[in-house]
Structures are given as structure tokens and as C-alpha cells.
PDB file of C-alpha atoms and ligand atoms in Angstrom:
ATOM      1  CA  MET A 672      14.451  -7.410   4.198  1.00 87.00           C
ATOM      2  CA  ASN A 673      11.393  -8.261   6.287  1.00 93.00           C
ATOM      3  CA  PRO A 674      11.863 -11.833   7.657  1.00 95.00           C
ATOM      4  CA  ASP A 675       8.336 -12.852   6.576  1.00 96.00           C
ATOM      5  CA  ILE A 676       9.200 -12.173   2.929  1.00 97.00           C
ATOM      6  CA  GLU A 677      10.440 -15.063   0.796  1.00 96.00           C
ATOM      7  CA  SER A 678      11.613 -12.942  -2.134  1.00 97.00           C
ATOM      8  CA  VAL A 679      11.236  -9.513  -3.680  1.00 98.00           C
ATOM      9  CA  LEU A 680       9.127  -9.486  -6.853  1.00 98.00           C
ATOM     10  CA  VAL A 681       9.317  -5.776  -7.671  1.00 98.00           C
ATOM     11  CA  THR A 682      12.127  -3.695  -6.168  1.00 98.00           C
ATOM     12  CA  GLU A 683      11.859  -0.106  -4.981  1.00 98.00           C
ATOM     13  CA  GLU A 684      13.897   0.985  -7.976  1.00 98.00           C
ATOM     14  CA  GLU A 685      11.616  -0.856 -10.443  1.00 98.00           C
ATOM     15  CA  ILE A 686       8.557   0.671  -8.761  1.00 98.00           C
ATOM     16  CA  LYS A 687      10.021   4.163  -9.197  1.00 98.00           C
ATOM     17  CA  ILE A 688      10.659   3.604 -12.903  1.00 98.00           C
ATOM     18  CA  LYS A 689       7.201   2.142 -13.604  1.00 98.00           C
ATOM     19  CA  VAL A 690       5.347   4.836 -11.670  1.00 98.00           C
ATOM     20  CA  LYS A 691       7.260   7.542 -13.517  1.00 98.00           C
ATOM     21  CA  GLU A 692       6.346   5.934 -16.851  1.00 98.00           C
ATOM     22  CA  ILE A 693       2.637   5.857 -15.961  1.00 98.00           C
ATOM     23  CA  GLY A 694       2.796   9.430 -14.634  1.00 98.00           C
ATOM     24  CA  ASN A 695       4.312  10.631 -17.900  1.00 98.00           C
ATOM     25  CA  ARG A 696       1.704   8.820 -19.969  1.00 98.00           C
ATOM     26  CA  ILE A 697      -1.172  10.212 -17.904  1.00 98.00           C
ATOM     27  CA  SER A 698       0.290  13.735 -18.091  1.00 98.00           C
ATOM     28  CA  ALA A 699       0.367  13.444 -21.877  1.00 98.00           C
ATOM     29  CA  ASP A 700      -3.056  11.789 -22.211  1.00 98.00           C
ATOM     30  CA  PHE A 701      -4.896  14.147 -19.825  1.00 98.00           C
ATOM     31  CA  SER A 702      -3.262  17.526 -20.410  1.00 97.00           C
ATOM     32  CA  ASN A 703      -6.050  20.180 -20.235  1.00 95.00           C
ATOM     33  CA  LEU A 704      -8.561  17.571 -19.002  1.00 98.00           C
ATOM     34  CA  ASN A 705      -8.067  18.241 -15.270  1.00 98.00           C
ATOM     35  CA  PRO A 706      -8.474  14.560 -14.310  1.00 98.00           C
ATOM     36  CA  MET A 707      -9.651  13.434 -10.885  1.00 98.00           C
ATOM     37  CA  PHE A 708      -7.587  10.623  -9.416  1.00 98.00           C
ATOM     38  CA  ILE A 709      -9.716   8.316  -7.311  1.00 98.00           C
ATOM     39  CA  GLY A 710      -7.677   6.125  -4.997  1.00 98.00           C
ATOM     40  CA  ILE A 711      -9.398   2.896  -4.031  1.00 97.00           C
ATOM     41  CA  LEU A 712      -8.639   2.365  -0.364  1.00 96.00           C
ATOM     42  CA  LYS A 713      -6.887   1.023   1.274  1.00 93.00           C
ATOM     43  CA  GLY A 714      -4.321  -0.671  -0.931  1.00 96.00           C
ATOM     44  CA  SER A 715      -3.815   2.147  -3.432  1.00 98.00           C
ATOM     45  CA  PHE A 716      -2.627   4.822  -1.017  1.00 98.00           C
ATOM     46  CA  MET A 717       1.080   4.427  -1.756  1.00 98.00           C
ATOM     47  CA  PHE A 718       0.781   4.114  -5.547  1.00 98.00           C
ATOM     48  CA  MET A 719      -1.693   7.009  -5.570  1.00 98.00           C
ATOM     49  CA  SER A 720       0.703   9.357  -3.791  1.00 98.00           C
ATOM     50  CA  ASP A 721       3.709   8.331  -5.900  1.00 98.00           C
ATOM     51  CA  LEU A 722       1.684   8.514  -9.109  1.00 98.00           C
ATOM     52  CA  MET A 723       0.335  11.998  -8.407  1.00 98.00           C
ATOM     53  CA  ARG A 724       3.860  13.227  -7.653  1.00 98.00           C
ATOM     54  CA  ASN A 725       4.811  12.071 -11.140  1.00 98.00           C
ATOM     55  CA  VAL A 726       1.994  13.912 -12.901  1.00 98.00           C
ATOM     56  CA  ASP A 727       2.637  17.518 -13.897  1.00 98.00           C
ATOM     57  CA  ILE A 728      -0.795  18.627 -15.101  1.00 98.00           C
ATOM     58  CA  SER A 729      -3.748  20.199 -13.312  1.00 98.00           C
ATOM     59  CA  CYS A 730      -5.605  17.426 -11.412  1.00 98.00           C
ATOM     60  CA  SER A 731      -7.423  16.622  -8.195  1.00 98.00           C
ATOM     61  CA  ALA A 732      -7.801  13.681  -5.841  1.00 98.00           C
ATOM     62  CA  ASP A 733     -10.505  11.839  -3.983  1.00 98.00           C
ATOM     63  CA  PHE A 734     -10.734   8.437  -2.328  1.00 98.00           C
ATOM     64  CA  MET A 735     -13.216   5.640  -2.163  1.00 97.00           C
ATOM     65  CA  GLY A 736     -13.171   2.805   0.329  1.00 95.00           C
ATOM     66  CA  VAL A 737     -13.968  -0.622  -1.031  1.00 89.00           C
ATOM     67  CA  SER A 738     -13.503  -3.964   0.603  1.00 79.00           C
ATOM     68  CA  SER A 739     -13.707  -7.468  -0.805  1.00 75.00           C
ATOM     69  CA  TYR A 740     -10.994  -9.664   0.647  1.00 55.00           C
ATOM     70  CA  GLY A 741     -11.518  -9.869   4.384  1.00 52.00           C
ATOM     71  CA  THR A 742      -8.311 -11.189   5.911  1.00 49.00           C
ATOM     72  CA  GLY A 743      -7.758 -14.108   3.518  1.00 55.00           C
ATOM     73  CA  THR A 744      -5.456 -14.364   0.526  1.00 56.00           C
ATOM     74  CA  THR A 745      -8.114 -14.786  -2.173  1.00 57.00           C
ATOM     75  CA  SER A 746     -11.130 -12.676  -3.055  1.00 56.00           C
ATOM     76  CA  THR A 747     -14.578 -13.574  -1.762  1.00 60.00           C
ATOM     77  CA  GLY A 748     -15.967 -11.780  -4.803  1.00 63.00           C
ATOM     78  CA  ALA A 749     -18.355  -9.701  -2.706  1.00 77.00           C
ATOM     79  CA  VAL A 750     -17.623  -5.973  -2.988  1.00 85.00           C
ATOM     80  CA  SER A 751     -18.885  -3.368  -0.554  1.00 85.00           C
ATOM     81  CA  ILE A 752     -18.349   0.379  -0.228  1.00 91.00           C
ATOM     82  CA  THR A 753     -16.857   1.450   3.075  1.00 93.00           C
ATOM     83  CA  LYS A 754     -16.404   5.127   2.097  1.00 96.00           C
ATOM     84  CA  ASP A 755     -17.995   7.009  -0.782  1.00 97.00           C
ATOM     85  CA  LEU A 756     -16.469   9.876  -2.771  1.00 98.00           C
ATOM     86  CA  GLN A 757     -16.630  13.416  -1.415  1.00 97.00           C
ATOM     87  CA  GLU A 758     -16.458  15.043  -4.842  1.00 97.00           C
ATOM     88  CA  ASN A 759     -19.044  15.190  -7.611  1.00 98.00           C
ATOM     89  CA  ILE A 760     -17.686  13.395 -10.687  1.00 98.00           C
ATOM     90  CA  GLU A 761     -20.292  14.608 -13.197  1.00 98.00           C
ATOM     91  CA  ASN A 762     -18.514  15.689 -16.424  1.00 98.00           C
ATOM     92  CA  ARG A 763     -15.124  14.893 -14.875  1.00 98.00           C
ATOM     93  CA  ASN A 764     -12.437  12.659 -16.335  1.00 98.00           C
ATOM     94  CA  VAL A 765     -11.802  10.198 -13.543  1.00 98.00           C
ATOM     95  CA  ILE A 766      -8.877   7.833 -13.166  1.00 98.00           C
ATOM     96  CA  LEU A 767      -9.471   4.939 -10.779  1.00 98.00           C
ATOM     97  CA  VAL A 768      -6.222   4.058  -9.039  1.00 98.00           C
ATOM     98  CA  GLU A 769      -5.678   0.529  -7.740  1.00 98.00           C
ATOM     99  CA  ASP A 770      -2.745  -1.297  -6.169  1.00 98.00           C
ATOM    100  CA  ILE A 771      -3.728  -4.588  -7.822  1.00 97.00           C
ATOM    101  CA  LEU A 772      -6.166  -5.842 -10.433  1.00 97.00           C
ATOM    102  CA  ASP A 773      -6.935  -9.460  -9.655  1.00 95.00           C
ATOM    103  CA  SER A 774     -10.355 -11.029 -10.411  1.00 93.00           C
ATOM    104  CA  GLY A 775     -11.586  -7.675 -11.742  1.00 95.00           C
ATOM    105  CA  MET A 776     -14.654  -7.797  -9.468  1.00 93.00           C
ATOM    106  CA  THR A 777     -13.767  -4.552  -7.688  1.00 94.00           C
ATOM    107  CA  LEU A 778     -13.111  -2.447 -10.792  1.00 96.00           C
ATOM    108  CA  ASN A 779     -16.087  -3.957 -12.591  1.00 94.00           C
ATOM    109  CA  TYR A 780     -18.326  -2.979  -9.672  1.00 93.00           C
ATOM    110  CA  LEU A 781     -16.827   0.505  -9.383  1.00 96.00           C
ATOM    111  CA  ILE A 782     -17.084   1.240 -13.106  1.00 96.00           C
ATOM    112  CA  ASN A 783     -20.752   0.211 -12.991  1.00 94.00           C
ATOM    113  CA  ILE A 784     -21.713   2.342 -10.024  1.00 94.00           C
ATOM    114  CA  LEU A 785     -19.636   5.372 -11.065  1.00 97.00           C
ATOM    115  CA  SER A 786     -20.884   5.382 -14.683  1.00 98.00           C
ATOM    116  CA  VAL A 787     -24.344   6.225 -13.371  1.00 97.00           C
ATOM    117  CA  ARG A 788     -22.938   9.496 -11.976  1.00 98.00           C
ATOM    118  CA  ASN A 789     -22.192  10.685 -15.540  1.00 98.00           C
ATOM    119  CA  PRO A 790     -18.442  11.311 -15.533  1.00 98.00           C
ATOM    120  CA  ALA A 791     -16.948  12.504 -18.847  1.00 98.00           C
ATOM    121  CA  SER A 792     -14.739   9.388 -18.829  1.00 98.00           C
ATOM    122  CA  ILE A 793     -13.517   6.620 -16.542  1.00 98.00           C
ATOM    123  CA  SER A 794      -9.946   5.361 -16.900  1.00 98.00           C
ATOM    124  CA  THR A 795      -8.108   2.863 -14.743  1.00 98.00           C
ATOM    125  CA  ALA A 796      -4.555   2.648 -13.455  1.00 98.00           C
ATOM    126  CA  THR A 797      -3.274  -0.317 -11.491  1.00 98.00           C
ATOM    127  CA  PHE A 798       0.229  -0.863 -10.235  1.00 98.00           C
ATOM    128  CA  LEU A 799       0.004  -4.669 -10.347  1.00 98.00           C
ATOM    129  CA  ASP A 800      -1.997  -6.779 -12.761  1.00 98.00           C
ATOM    130  CA  LYS A 801      -2.658 -10.515 -12.297  1.00 97.00           C
ATOM    131  CA  PRO A 802      -4.414 -11.325 -15.601  1.00 96.00           C
ATOM    132  CA  SER A 803      -4.446 -15.089 -14.926  1.00 95.00           C
ATOM    133  CA  ARG A 804      -6.989 -14.561 -12.131  1.00 93.00           C
ATOM    134  CA  ARG A 805      -9.525 -12.514 -14.057  1.00 94.00           C
ATOM    135  CA  LYS A 806     -13.232 -13.369 -13.645  1.00 92.00           C
ATOM    136  CA  LYS A 807     -14.542 -10.223 -15.374  1.00 90.00           C
ATOM    137  CA  PRO A 808     -13.315  -8.882 -18.740  1.00 92.00           C
ATOM    138  CA  ILE A 809     -11.623  -5.845 -17.186  1.00 94.00           C
ATOM    139  CA  TYR A 810      -8.387  -4.340 -18.537  1.00 96.00           C
ATOM    140  CA  ALA A 811      -6.601  -1.412 -16.941  1.00 98.00           C
ATOM    141  CA  ASP A 812      -5.568   1.506 -19.155  1.00 98.00           C
ATOM    142  CA  TYR A 813      -2.323   1.927 -17.232  1.00 98.00           C
ATOM    143  CA  VAL A 814      -0.483  -1.062 -15.730  1.00 98.00           C
ATOM    144  CA  GLY A 815       2.763  -0.939 -13.763  1.00 98.00           C
ATOM    145  CA  VAL A 816       3.783  -4.597 -13.671  1.00 98.00           C
ATOM    146  CA  GLU A 817       2.070  -7.786 -14.792  1.00 98.00           C
ATOM    147  CA  ILE A 818       2.659 -10.571 -12.266  1.00 98.00           C
ATOM    148  CA  PRO A 819       1.944 -14.316 -12.048  1.00 96.00           C
ATOM    149  CA  ASN A 820      -0.520 -15.823  -9.587  1.00 94.00           C
ATOM    150  CA  VAL A 821       1.527 -15.425  -6.412  1.00 93.00           C
ATOM    151  CA  PHE A 822       0.406 -13.820  -3.160  1.00 92.00           C
ATOM    152  CA  VAL A 823       2.167 -10.501  -2.815  1.00 97.00           C
ATOM    153  CA  VAL A 824       2.369  -7.847  -0.116  1.00 98.00           C
ATOM    154  CA  GLY A 825       3.977  -4.443   0.281  1.00 98.00           C
ATOM    155  CA  TYR A 826       3.656  -1.065  -1.432  1.00 98.00           C
ATOM    156  CA  GLY A 827       0.135  -0.753  -0.009  1.00 98.00           C
ATOM    157  CA  LEU A 828      -0.845  -4.416  -0.269  1.00 98.00           C
ATOM    158  CA  ASP A 829      -1.520  -6.292   2.946  1.00 96.00           C
ATOM    159  CA  TYR A 830      -1.939  -9.683   4.458  1.00 96.00           C
ATOM    160  CA  ALA A 831      -4.261  -9.398   7.485  1.00 94.00           C
ATOM    161  CA  GLU A 832      -3.550  -5.627   7.445  1.00 95.00           C
ATOM    162  CA  LYS A 833       0.224  -6.098   7.783  1.00 97.00           C
ATOM    163  CA  TYR A 834       3.094  -5.369   5.360  1.00 98.00           C
ATOM    164  CA  ARG A 835       1.432  -2.370   3.622  1.00 98.00           C
ATOM    165  CA  ASN A 836       4.445  -0.282   4.630  1.00 98.00           C
ATOM    166  CA  LEU A 837       7.062  -2.318   2.756  1.00 98.00           C
ATOM    167  CA  PRO A 838       8.605  -0.114   0.037  1.00 98.00           C
ATOM    168  CA  TYR A 839       8.843  -3.073  -2.379  1.00 98.00           C
ATOM    169  CA  ILE A 840       6.469  -5.821  -3.587  1.00 98.00           C
ATOM    170  CA  GLY A 841       7.355  -9.081  -1.884  1.00 98.00           C
ATOM    171  CA  ILE A 842       6.199 -12.675  -1.938  1.00 97.00           C
ATOM    172  CA  LEU A 843       5.116 -13.758   1.511  1.00 95.00           C
ATOM    173  CA  LYS A 844       6.535 -16.974   2.970  1.00 94.00           C
ATOM    174  CA  PRO A 845       3.724 -19.573   2.714  1.00 91.00           C
ATOM    175  CA  GLU A 846       4.108 -20.531   6.381  1.00 92.00           C
ATOM    176  CA  ILE A 847       2.976 -17.022   7.336  1.00 91.00           C
ATOM    177  CA  TYR A 848      -0.495 -17.421   5.871  1.00 84.00           C
ATOM    178  CA  ALA A 849      -0.700 -21.134   6.671  1.00 83.00           C
ATOM    179  CA  GLU A 850      -0.434 -20.345  10.392  1.00 66.00           C
TER     180      GLU A 850
HETATM  181  C1  PRP B  55      -7.721  -5.416  -3.123  1.00 90.92           C
HETATM  182  C2  PRP B  55      -7.160  -4.372  -4.061  1.00 90.92           C
HETATM  183  C3  PRP B  55      -8.268  -4.149  -5.030  1.00 90.92           C
HETATM  184  C4  PRP B  55      -8.948  -5.499  -5.093  1.00 90.92           C
HETATM  185  C5  PRP B  55      -8.536  -6.194  -6.352  1.00 90.92           C
HETATM  186  O1  PRP B  55      -8.456  -4.778  -2.140  1.00 90.92           O
HETATM  187  O2  PRP B  55      -6.811  -3.196  -3.396  1.00 90.92           O
HETATM  188  O3  PRP B  55      -9.158  -3.170  -4.592  1.00 90.92           O
HETATM  189  O4  PRP B  55      -8.534  -6.230  -3.951  1.00 90.92           O
HETATM  190  O5  PRP B  55      -9.086  -7.472  -6.421  1.00 90.92           O
HETATM  191  P1  PRP B  55     -10.160  -7.918  -7.478  1.00 90.92           P
HETATM  192  O6  PRP B  55      -9.665  -7.512  -8.846  1.00 90.92           O
HETATM  193  O7  PRP B  55     -10.177  -9.427  -7.284  1.00 90.92           O
HETATM  194  O8  PRP B  55     -11.464  -7.302  -7.129  1.00 90.92           O
HETATM  195  P2  PRP B  55      -8.878  -5.436  -0.737  1.00 90.92           P
HETATM  196  O9  PRP B  55     -10.295  -5.873  -0.800  1.00 90.92           O
HETATM  197  O10 PRP B  55      -7.849  -6.450  -0.342  1.00 90.92           O
HETATM  198  O11 PRP B  55      -8.848  -4.226   0.266  1.00 90.92           O
HETATM  199  P3  PRP B  55      -7.640  -3.274   0.690  1.00 90.92           P
HETATM  200  O12 PRP B  55      -7.251  -2.492  -0.545  1.00 90.92           O
HETATM  201  O13 PRP B  55      -8.258  -2.419   1.745  1.00 90.92           O
HETATM  202  O14 PRP B  55      -6.513  -4.126   1.202  1.00 90.92           O
END
């Protein structure tokens, strides 16, 4: 295990099982709807690729870059777009894919700005959900694991851009972000 990690919250094996479950549900819910998966960069890249591998219906992918956290451990609440979509989402069934749903500010903002582009529907899938931190009444349609209010890294999630490569979700040792 990475020496900066205090404990593992979600193991690789648990991740596999949860992603497969969500993939199966999405395949059933969107068969014949040709959904467009929209990965919200950067954190979602790993979940997005695993999720799409577990979906066996016609679908496409695009990415959007959004940033709100800076290098700290809590959200500043300010959301900005760093990369817009390449595809037109008009009349498409889009599925926003997130690594974590925390305050809800990011998804709330994205749903607002994407609704204006007239998609057929907007659904949301998040691997992690921290409902205790919510500031906006946002619920994801597909949730991998609900977690308490602890600072986690790995499986796409970073601290100061590190640890995204860990294949599990880990709790960072407090001394690492207290430095
Ligand atoms: C994280 C995460 C979500 C957002 C969730 O992104 O990937 O997009 O925060 O938090 P919220 O519900 O409080 O809005 P971050 O800004 O850390 O960027 P990153 O994905 O590039 O690491």
C-alpha cells in the first residue's frame, strides 16, 4: 500500500463489483437510447473507463473539464469550465460521470448549463457520494459507494494532483495534508 495512505476505504475488488452493478443498470435503463457518457475531468477518468467497459449497449463518450477545488481538501464552491464538450448534446440522453459527489456545486452547475443545450435527458452517475456534505439538493441516479466525511484519494481522486493512480480508494494520513 502507498505509505501516505492511512487505510483503504474501498478495495479494488469492491470497486469492480460496484462498477459492474452500475454498468448493468445503465445498460438496462438506456438500451436503444444511445446515451452519451460525459466524464467530468479530471477525477472521473478512471471510473468513466471502467464504467463504459461494463456497458454493453450502443453509446458514445465526451469529456468536460471542470475545476472547483484548487489544491485544498475542501471545495471553494466556485466552479469554472476548463474544457467544454466537443459533441452536440441536443436530443441526446446524457449521463454525467463523476468520481465524487460532495457539496453538489459542480453537478448543480453542470446540470444548469447543459439543460440549456436541450438534451433529451440528463442523468448522473458518481462512484462516491458524500451526502453529509451536500449544499445543493442534488442526488445522483447511480451511486457506487456512499462514504462518510473523510478525505479520500485514489481511483481518479487527487490531493494536490497526486494519488489519482491508486487502484483503490484510500484515506490519506492527516499529516500529509497538514504539511
Ligand atoms: C471534484 C470531483 C467533482 C467535484 C465534486 O473535482 O471530481 O467534480 O470535485 O465536488 P462538489 O460536489 O463539492 O462540487 P475537483 O474540482 O477536485 O477537480 P478534479 O476532478 O480535476 O480533481
